[in-house]
Short mmCIF file of C-alpha atoms and ligand atoms in Angstrom, two decimals:
data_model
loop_
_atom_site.label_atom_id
_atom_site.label_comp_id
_atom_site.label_asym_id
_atom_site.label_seq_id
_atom_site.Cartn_x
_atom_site.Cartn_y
_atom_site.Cartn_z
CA UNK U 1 25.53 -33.71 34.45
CA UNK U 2 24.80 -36.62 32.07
CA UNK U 3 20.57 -36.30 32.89
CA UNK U 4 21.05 -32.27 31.62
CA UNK U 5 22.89 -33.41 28.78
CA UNK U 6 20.31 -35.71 27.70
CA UNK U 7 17.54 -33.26 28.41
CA UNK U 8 19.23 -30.35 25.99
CA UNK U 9 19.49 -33.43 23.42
CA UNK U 10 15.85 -34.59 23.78
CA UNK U 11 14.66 -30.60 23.94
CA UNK U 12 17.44 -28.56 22.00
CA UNK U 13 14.99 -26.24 21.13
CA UNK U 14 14.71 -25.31 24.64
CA UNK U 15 18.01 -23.21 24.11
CA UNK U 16 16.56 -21.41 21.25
CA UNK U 17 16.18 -17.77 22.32
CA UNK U 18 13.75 -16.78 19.42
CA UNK U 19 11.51 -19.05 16.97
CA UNK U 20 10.47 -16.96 13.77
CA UNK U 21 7.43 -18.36 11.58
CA UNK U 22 8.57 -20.19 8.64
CA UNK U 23 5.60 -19.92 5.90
CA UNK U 24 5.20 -21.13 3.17
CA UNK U 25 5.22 -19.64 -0.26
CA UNK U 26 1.58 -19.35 -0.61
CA UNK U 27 -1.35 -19.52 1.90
CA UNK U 28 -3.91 -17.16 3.64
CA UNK U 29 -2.89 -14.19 5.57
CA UNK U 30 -5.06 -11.23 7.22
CA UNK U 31 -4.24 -7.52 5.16
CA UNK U 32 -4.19 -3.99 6.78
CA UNK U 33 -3.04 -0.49 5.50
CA UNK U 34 -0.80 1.65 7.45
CA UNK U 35 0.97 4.89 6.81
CA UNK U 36 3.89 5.21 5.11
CA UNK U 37 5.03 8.55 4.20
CA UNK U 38 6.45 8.80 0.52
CA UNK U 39 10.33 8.41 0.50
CA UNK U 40 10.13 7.26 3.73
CA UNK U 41 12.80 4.84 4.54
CA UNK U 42 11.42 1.85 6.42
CA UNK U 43 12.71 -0.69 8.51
CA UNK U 44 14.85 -2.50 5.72
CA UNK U 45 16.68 0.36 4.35
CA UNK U 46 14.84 0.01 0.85
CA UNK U 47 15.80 2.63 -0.66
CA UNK U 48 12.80 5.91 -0.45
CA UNK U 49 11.98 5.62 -4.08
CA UNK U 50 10.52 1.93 -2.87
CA UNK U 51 7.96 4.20 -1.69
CA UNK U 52 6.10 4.64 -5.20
CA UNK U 53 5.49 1.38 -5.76
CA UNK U 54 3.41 -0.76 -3.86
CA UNK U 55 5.05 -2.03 -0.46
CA UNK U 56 4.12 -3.53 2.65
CA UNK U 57 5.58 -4.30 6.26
CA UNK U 58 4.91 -8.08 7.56
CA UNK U 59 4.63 -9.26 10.98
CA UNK U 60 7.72 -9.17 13.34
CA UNK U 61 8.06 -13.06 13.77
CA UNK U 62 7.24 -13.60 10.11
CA UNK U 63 9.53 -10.76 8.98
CA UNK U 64 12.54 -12.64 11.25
CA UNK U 65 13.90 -9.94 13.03
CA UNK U 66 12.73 -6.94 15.86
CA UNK U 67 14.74 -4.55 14.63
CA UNK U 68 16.29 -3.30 11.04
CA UNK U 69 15.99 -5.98 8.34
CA UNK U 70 15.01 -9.74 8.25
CA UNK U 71 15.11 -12.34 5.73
CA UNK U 72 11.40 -11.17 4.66
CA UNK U 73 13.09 -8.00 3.06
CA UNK U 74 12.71 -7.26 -0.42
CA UNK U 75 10.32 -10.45 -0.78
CA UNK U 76 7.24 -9.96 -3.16
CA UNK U 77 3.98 -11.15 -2.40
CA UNK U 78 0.64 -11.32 -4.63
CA UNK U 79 -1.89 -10.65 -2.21
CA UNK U 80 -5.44 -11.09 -3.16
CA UNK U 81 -8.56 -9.79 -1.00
CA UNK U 82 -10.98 -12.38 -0.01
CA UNK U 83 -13.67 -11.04 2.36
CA UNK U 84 -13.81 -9.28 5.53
CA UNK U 85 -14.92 -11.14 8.40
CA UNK U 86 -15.04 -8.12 11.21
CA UNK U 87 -17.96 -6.28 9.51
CA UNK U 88 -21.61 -7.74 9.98
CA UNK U 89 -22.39 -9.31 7.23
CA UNK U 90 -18.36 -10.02 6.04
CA UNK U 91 -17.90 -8.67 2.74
CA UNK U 92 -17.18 -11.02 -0.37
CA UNK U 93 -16.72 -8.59 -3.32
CA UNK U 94 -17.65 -9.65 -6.56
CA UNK U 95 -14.72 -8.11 -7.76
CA UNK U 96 -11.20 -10.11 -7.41
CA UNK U 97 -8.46 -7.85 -6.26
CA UNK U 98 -4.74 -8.38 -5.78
CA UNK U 99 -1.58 -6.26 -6.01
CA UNK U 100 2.28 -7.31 -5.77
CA UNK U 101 3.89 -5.80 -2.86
CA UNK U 102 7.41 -5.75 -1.97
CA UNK U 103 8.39 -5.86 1.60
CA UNK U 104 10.24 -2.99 3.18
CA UNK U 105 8.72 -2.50 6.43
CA UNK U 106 8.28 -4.02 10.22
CA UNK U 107 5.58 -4.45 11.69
CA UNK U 108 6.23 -4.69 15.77
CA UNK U 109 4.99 -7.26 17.74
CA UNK U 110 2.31 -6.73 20.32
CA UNK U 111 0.41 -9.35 22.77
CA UNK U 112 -3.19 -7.98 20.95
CA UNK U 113 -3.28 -6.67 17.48
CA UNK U 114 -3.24 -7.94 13.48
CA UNK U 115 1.04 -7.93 14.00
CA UNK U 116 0.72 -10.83 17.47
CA UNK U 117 1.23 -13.87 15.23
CA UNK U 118 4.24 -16.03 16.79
CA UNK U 119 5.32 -19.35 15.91
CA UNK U 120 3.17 -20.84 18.57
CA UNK U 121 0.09 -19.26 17.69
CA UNK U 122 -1.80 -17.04 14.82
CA UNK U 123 -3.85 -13.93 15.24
CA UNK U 124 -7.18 -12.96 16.04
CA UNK U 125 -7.76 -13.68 11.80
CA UNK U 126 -6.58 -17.66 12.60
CA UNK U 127 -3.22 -16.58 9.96
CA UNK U 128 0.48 -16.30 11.13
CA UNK U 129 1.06 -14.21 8.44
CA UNK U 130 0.08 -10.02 8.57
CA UNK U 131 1.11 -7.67 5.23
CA UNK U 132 0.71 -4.34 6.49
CA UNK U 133 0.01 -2.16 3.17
CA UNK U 134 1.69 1.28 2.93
CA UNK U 135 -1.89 2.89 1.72
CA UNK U 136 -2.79 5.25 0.33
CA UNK U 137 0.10 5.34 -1.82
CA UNK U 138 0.68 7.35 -5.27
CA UNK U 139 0.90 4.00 -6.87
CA UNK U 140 -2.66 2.57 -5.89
CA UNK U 141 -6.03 3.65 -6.84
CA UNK U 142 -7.45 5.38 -3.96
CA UNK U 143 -10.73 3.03 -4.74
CA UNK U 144 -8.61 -0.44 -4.24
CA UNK U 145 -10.20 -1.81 -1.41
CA UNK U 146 -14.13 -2.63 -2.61
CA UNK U 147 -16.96 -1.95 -0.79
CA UNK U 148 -20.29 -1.87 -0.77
CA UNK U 149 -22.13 1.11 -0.63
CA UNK U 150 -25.39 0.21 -0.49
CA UNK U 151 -25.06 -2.86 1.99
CA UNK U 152 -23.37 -1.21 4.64
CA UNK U 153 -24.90 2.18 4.20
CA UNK U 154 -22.03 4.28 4.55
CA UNK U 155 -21.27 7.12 2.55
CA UNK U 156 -18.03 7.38 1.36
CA UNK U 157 -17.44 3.92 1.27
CA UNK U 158 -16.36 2.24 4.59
CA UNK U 159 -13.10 1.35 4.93
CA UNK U 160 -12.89 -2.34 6.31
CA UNK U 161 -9.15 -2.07 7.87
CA UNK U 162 -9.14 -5.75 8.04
CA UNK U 163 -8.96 -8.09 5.13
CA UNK U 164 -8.58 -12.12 5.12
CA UNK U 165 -6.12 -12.32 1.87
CA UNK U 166 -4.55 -15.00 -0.11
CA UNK U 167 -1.22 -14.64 -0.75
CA UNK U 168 1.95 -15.87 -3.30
CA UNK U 169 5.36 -15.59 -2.99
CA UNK U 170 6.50 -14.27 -6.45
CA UNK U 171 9.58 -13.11 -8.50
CA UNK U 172 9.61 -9.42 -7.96
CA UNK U 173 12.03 -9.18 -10.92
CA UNK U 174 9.02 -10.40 -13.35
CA UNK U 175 6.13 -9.17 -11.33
CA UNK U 176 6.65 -6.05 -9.10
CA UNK U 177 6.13 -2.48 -10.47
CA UNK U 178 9.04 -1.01 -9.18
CA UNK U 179 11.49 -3.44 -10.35
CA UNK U 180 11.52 -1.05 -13.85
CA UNK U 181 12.64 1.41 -12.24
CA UNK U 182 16.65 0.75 -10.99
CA UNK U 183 16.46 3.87 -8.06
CA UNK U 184 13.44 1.90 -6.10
CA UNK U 185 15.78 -1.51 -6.19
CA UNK U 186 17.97 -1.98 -3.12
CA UNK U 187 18.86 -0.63 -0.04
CA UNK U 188 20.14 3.03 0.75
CA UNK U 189 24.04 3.70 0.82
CA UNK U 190 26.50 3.70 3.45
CA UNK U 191 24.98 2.64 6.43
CA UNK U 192 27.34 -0.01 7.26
CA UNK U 193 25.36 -3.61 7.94
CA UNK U 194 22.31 -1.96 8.97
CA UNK U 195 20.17 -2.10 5.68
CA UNK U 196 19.40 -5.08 3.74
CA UNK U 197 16.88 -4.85 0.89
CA UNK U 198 17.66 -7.59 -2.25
CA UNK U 199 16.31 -6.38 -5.00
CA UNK U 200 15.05 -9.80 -6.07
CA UNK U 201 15.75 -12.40 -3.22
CA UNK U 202 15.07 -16.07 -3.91
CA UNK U 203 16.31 -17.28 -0.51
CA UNK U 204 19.50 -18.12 -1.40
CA UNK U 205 22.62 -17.46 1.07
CA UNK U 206 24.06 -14.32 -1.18
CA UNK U 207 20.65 -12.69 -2.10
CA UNK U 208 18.75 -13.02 1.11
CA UNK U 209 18.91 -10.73 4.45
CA UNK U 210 20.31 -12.14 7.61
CA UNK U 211 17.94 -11.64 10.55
CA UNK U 212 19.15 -8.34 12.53
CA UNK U 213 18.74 -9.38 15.71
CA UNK U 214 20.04 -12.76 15.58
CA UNK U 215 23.13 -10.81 14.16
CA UNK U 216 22.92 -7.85 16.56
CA UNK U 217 21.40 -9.40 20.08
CA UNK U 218 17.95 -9.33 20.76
CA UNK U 219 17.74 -6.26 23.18
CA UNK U 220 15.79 -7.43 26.68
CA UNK U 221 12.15 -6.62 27.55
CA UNK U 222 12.73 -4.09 29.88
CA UNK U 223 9.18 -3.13 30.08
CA UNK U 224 7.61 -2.58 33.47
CA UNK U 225 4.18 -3.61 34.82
CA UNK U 226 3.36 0.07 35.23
CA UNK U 227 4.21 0.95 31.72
CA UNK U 228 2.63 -2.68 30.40
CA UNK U 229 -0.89 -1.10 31.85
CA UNK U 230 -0.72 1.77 29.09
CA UNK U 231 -0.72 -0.65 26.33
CA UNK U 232 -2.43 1.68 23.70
CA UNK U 233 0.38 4.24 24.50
CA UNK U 234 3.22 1.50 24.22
CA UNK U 235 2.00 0.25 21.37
CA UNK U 236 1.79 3.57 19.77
CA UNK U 237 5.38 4.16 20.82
CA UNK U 238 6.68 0.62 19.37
CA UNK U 239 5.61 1.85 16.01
CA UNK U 240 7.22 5.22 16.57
CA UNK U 241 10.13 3.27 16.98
CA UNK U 242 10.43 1.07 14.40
CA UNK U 243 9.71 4.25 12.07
CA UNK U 244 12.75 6.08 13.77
CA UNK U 245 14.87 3.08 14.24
CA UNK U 246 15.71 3.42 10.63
CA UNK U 247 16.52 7.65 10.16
CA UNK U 248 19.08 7.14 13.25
CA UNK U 249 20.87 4.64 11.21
CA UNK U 250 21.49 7.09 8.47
CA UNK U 251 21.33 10.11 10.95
CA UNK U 252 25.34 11.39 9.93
CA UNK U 253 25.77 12.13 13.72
C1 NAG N 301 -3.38 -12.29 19.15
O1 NAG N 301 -4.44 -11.52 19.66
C2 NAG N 301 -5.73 -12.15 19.59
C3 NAG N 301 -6.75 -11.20 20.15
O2 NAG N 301 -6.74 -10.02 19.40
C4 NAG N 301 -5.72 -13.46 20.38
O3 NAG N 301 -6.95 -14.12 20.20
C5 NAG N 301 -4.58 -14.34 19.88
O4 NAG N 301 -4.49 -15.49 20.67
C6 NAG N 301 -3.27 -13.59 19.93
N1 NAG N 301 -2.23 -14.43 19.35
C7 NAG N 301 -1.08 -14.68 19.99
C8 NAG N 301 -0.11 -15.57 19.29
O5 NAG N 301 -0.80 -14.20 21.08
C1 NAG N 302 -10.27 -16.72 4.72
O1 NAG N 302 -10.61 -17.35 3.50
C2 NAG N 302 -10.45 -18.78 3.54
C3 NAG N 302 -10.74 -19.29 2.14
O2 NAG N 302 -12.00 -18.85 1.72
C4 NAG N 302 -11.36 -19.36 4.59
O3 NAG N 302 -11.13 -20.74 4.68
C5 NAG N 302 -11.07 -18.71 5.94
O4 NAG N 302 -12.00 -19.17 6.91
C6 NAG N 302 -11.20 -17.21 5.82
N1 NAG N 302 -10.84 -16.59 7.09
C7 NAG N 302 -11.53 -15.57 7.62
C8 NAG N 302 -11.03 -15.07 8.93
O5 NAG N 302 -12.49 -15.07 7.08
C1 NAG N 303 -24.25 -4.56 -2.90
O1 NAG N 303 -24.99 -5.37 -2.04
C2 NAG N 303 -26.35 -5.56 -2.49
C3 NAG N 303 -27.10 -6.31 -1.39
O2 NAG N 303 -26.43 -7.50 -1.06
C4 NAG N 303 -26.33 -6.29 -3.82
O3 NAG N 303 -27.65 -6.46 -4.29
C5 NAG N 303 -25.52 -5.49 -4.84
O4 NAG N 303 -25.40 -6.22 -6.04
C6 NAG N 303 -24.14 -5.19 -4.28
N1 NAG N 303 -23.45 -4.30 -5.18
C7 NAG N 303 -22.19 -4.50 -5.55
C8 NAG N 303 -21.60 -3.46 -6.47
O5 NAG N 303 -21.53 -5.46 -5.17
C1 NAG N 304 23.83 -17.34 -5.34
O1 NAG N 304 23.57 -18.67 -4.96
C2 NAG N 304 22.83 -19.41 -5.94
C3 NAG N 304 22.51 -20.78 -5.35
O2 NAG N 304 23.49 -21.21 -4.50
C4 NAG N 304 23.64 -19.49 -7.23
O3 NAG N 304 22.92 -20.19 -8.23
C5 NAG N 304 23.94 -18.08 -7.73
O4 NAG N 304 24.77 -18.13 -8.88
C6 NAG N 304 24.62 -17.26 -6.65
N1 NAG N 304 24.73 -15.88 -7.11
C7 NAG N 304 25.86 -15.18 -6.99
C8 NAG N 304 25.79 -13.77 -7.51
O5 NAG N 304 26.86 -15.61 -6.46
C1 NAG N 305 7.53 -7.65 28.52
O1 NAG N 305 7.37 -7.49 29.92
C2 NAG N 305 6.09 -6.98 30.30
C3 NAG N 305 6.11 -6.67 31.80
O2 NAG N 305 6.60 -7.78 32.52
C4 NAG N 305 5.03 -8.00 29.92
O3 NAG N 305 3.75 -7.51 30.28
C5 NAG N 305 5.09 -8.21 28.40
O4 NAG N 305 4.17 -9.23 28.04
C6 NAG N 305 6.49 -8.63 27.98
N1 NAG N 305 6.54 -8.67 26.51
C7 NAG N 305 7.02 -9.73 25.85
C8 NAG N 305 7.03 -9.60 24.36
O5 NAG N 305 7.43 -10.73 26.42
#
C-alpha cells in the first residue's frame, strides 16, 4: 500500500490516459493538402462558410482531442513553405510562400503517415506538428505551391504533397481572411456541446475549446489484428469518419 503510493507520486503521469503535444507558438512543422469540400463542416463545427477562407486540420495529438473539437480549434497559423525533402533533389523555391490558416479540421491518428506525431515521438518529417491544408480551395491560387518545371521535368507542375513549413501562431482577428466576414466566424448552431470553434482564441479559459474526448471518454481501440492487417483500408475509413463524425452531430434525427 504505502510502496504503490509512492510509486503513483514518483510516476503520476503513469495514470495519465492520454498525453497531447504541447507546441509552441512558432517552430517547424511538415504541410499537406487534403480535401475539403466547400461548406463542408469539419471536425470543429466551424461554421461551412469557414470553408472560403483558407483552413487547415492539424494532427490528432496536436489538435488535443480524437473526436469533435480540441483546444487547436479556431487557432491561426502563418505557415510558410520551406523545401521539400521527399523529392530528389528537395525543392527550395526561390519564391517565399505563406498563408494564414485557421484550424477547423482533424486529422486522425495513424501508426504510419504525416498525422503519427505523438508526444513521444515526431513524424517521418522529424516535426510533431502536421497542418493538413483544405486545397484546392476558392480562396487560394490554384498555382500556390511552387515548383519547378524544368528541374523535375514534369508537365503540369508536380505536386510535392509534402512540405517542411515554418509556422506562427497569430491573431486571426488581425491576420486571417475570413475574420471580415462575421458568417465564417464561429461554430454552427444548436448542436448542444459538440462544436467548438472561437472565433479568435488566445488560450484563455472562456475563448478556448475544451478537448472532446477528455470531456466525452476516449472510446477504446477495439480494432482487431485481422482488421489492423488492412491498414490502407482502415486508414481510409478513419478519415471517413472523422468527416462524418461531424454531419451526425447536426443530423436532426
Ligand atoms: C511515424 O511514421 C514514421 C514512418 O512513416 C516513423 O518513422 C515514425 O517513427 C512514426 N512516428 C511515431 C510517433 O510513431
Ligand atoms: C526544415 O527546415 C529547417 C530549417 O531550414 C531544417 O532545419 C530542417 O532540417 C528541415 N526539415 C526537413 C525535413 O527538410
Ligand atoms: C529551375 O531549376 C533550374 C535548375 O536548377 C534553375 O536554373 C532555374 O532558375 C529554376 N527556375 C525557377 C523558376 O526556380
Ligand atoms: C477571458 O479571460 C481573459 C483572461 O483571463 C480576460 O482578460 C477576458 O476579459 C475574458 N473575457 C471574457 C469575455 O470574459
Ligand atoms: C489498436 O489495436 C490494434 C490491434 O491490436 C493495434 O494494431 C493498433 O496499433 C492499436 N492502435 C492504437 C492507436 O493503439
Amino acid at each position: 500500500m504505502f510502496f504503490s503510493i509512492i510509486i503513483l507520486l514518483i510516476f503520476p503521469h503513469f495514470v495519465c490516459a492520454t498525453k497531447w503535444i504541447e507546441y509552441t507558438d512558432s517552430g517547424f512543422a511538415t504541410m499537406t493538402h487534403y480535401t475539403l469540400p466547400q461548406d463542408y463542416i469539419a471536425s470543429c463545427g466551424c461554421t461551412g462558410q469557414s470553408t472560403h477562407f483558407p483552413t487547415a486540420a492539424l494532427n490528432q495529438m496536436a489538435f488535443g482531442s480524437s473526436t469533435a473539437y480540441g483546444p487547436s480549434c479556431g487557432r491561426c497559423f502563418r505557415l510558410t513553405l520551406l523545401n521539400t525533402f521527399l523529392s530528389d533533389p528537395p525543392f527550395y523555391p526561390s519564391v517565399t510562400k505563406s498563408i494564414i490558416v485557421k484550424v477547423t479540421d482533424l486529422c486522425p491518428l495513424s501508426t504510419t503517415g504525416w498525422c503519427n506525431a505523438t508526444a513521444s515521438g515526431p513524424n517521418a518529417g522529424g516535426t510533431y506538428l502536421n497542418f493538413d491544408l483544405a486545397f484546392p480551395s476558392s480562396s487560394i491560387p490554384d498555382n500556390f505551391f511552387p515548383s519547378n518545371v524544368t528541374l523535375y521535368d514534369c508537365t503540369p507542375a508536380q505536386d510535392f504533397g509534402v512540405w517542411n513549413i515554418s509556422y506562427q501562431s497569430v491573431s486571426c482577428s488581425s491576420h486571417w481572411s475570413g475574420f471580415k466576414d462575421t458568417a465564417a466566424l464561429g461554430s454552427v448552431p444548436d448542436l448542444g456541446d459538440s462544436v467548438c470553434c472561437p472565433a479568435n482564441p488566445m488560450g484563455n479559459a472562456n475563448d478556448t475549446c475544451p478537448s472532446f474526448s477528455d470531456q466525452s471518454g476516449i472510446p477504446p481501440n477495439t480494432t482487431t489484428s485481422a482488421a489492423s492487417s488492412r491498414l490502407g483500408v482502415l486508414t481510409l475509413l478513419g478519415w471517413v469518419t472523422a468527416l462524418l463524425i461531424p454531419l451526425m452531430y447536426i443530423s436532426p434525427f
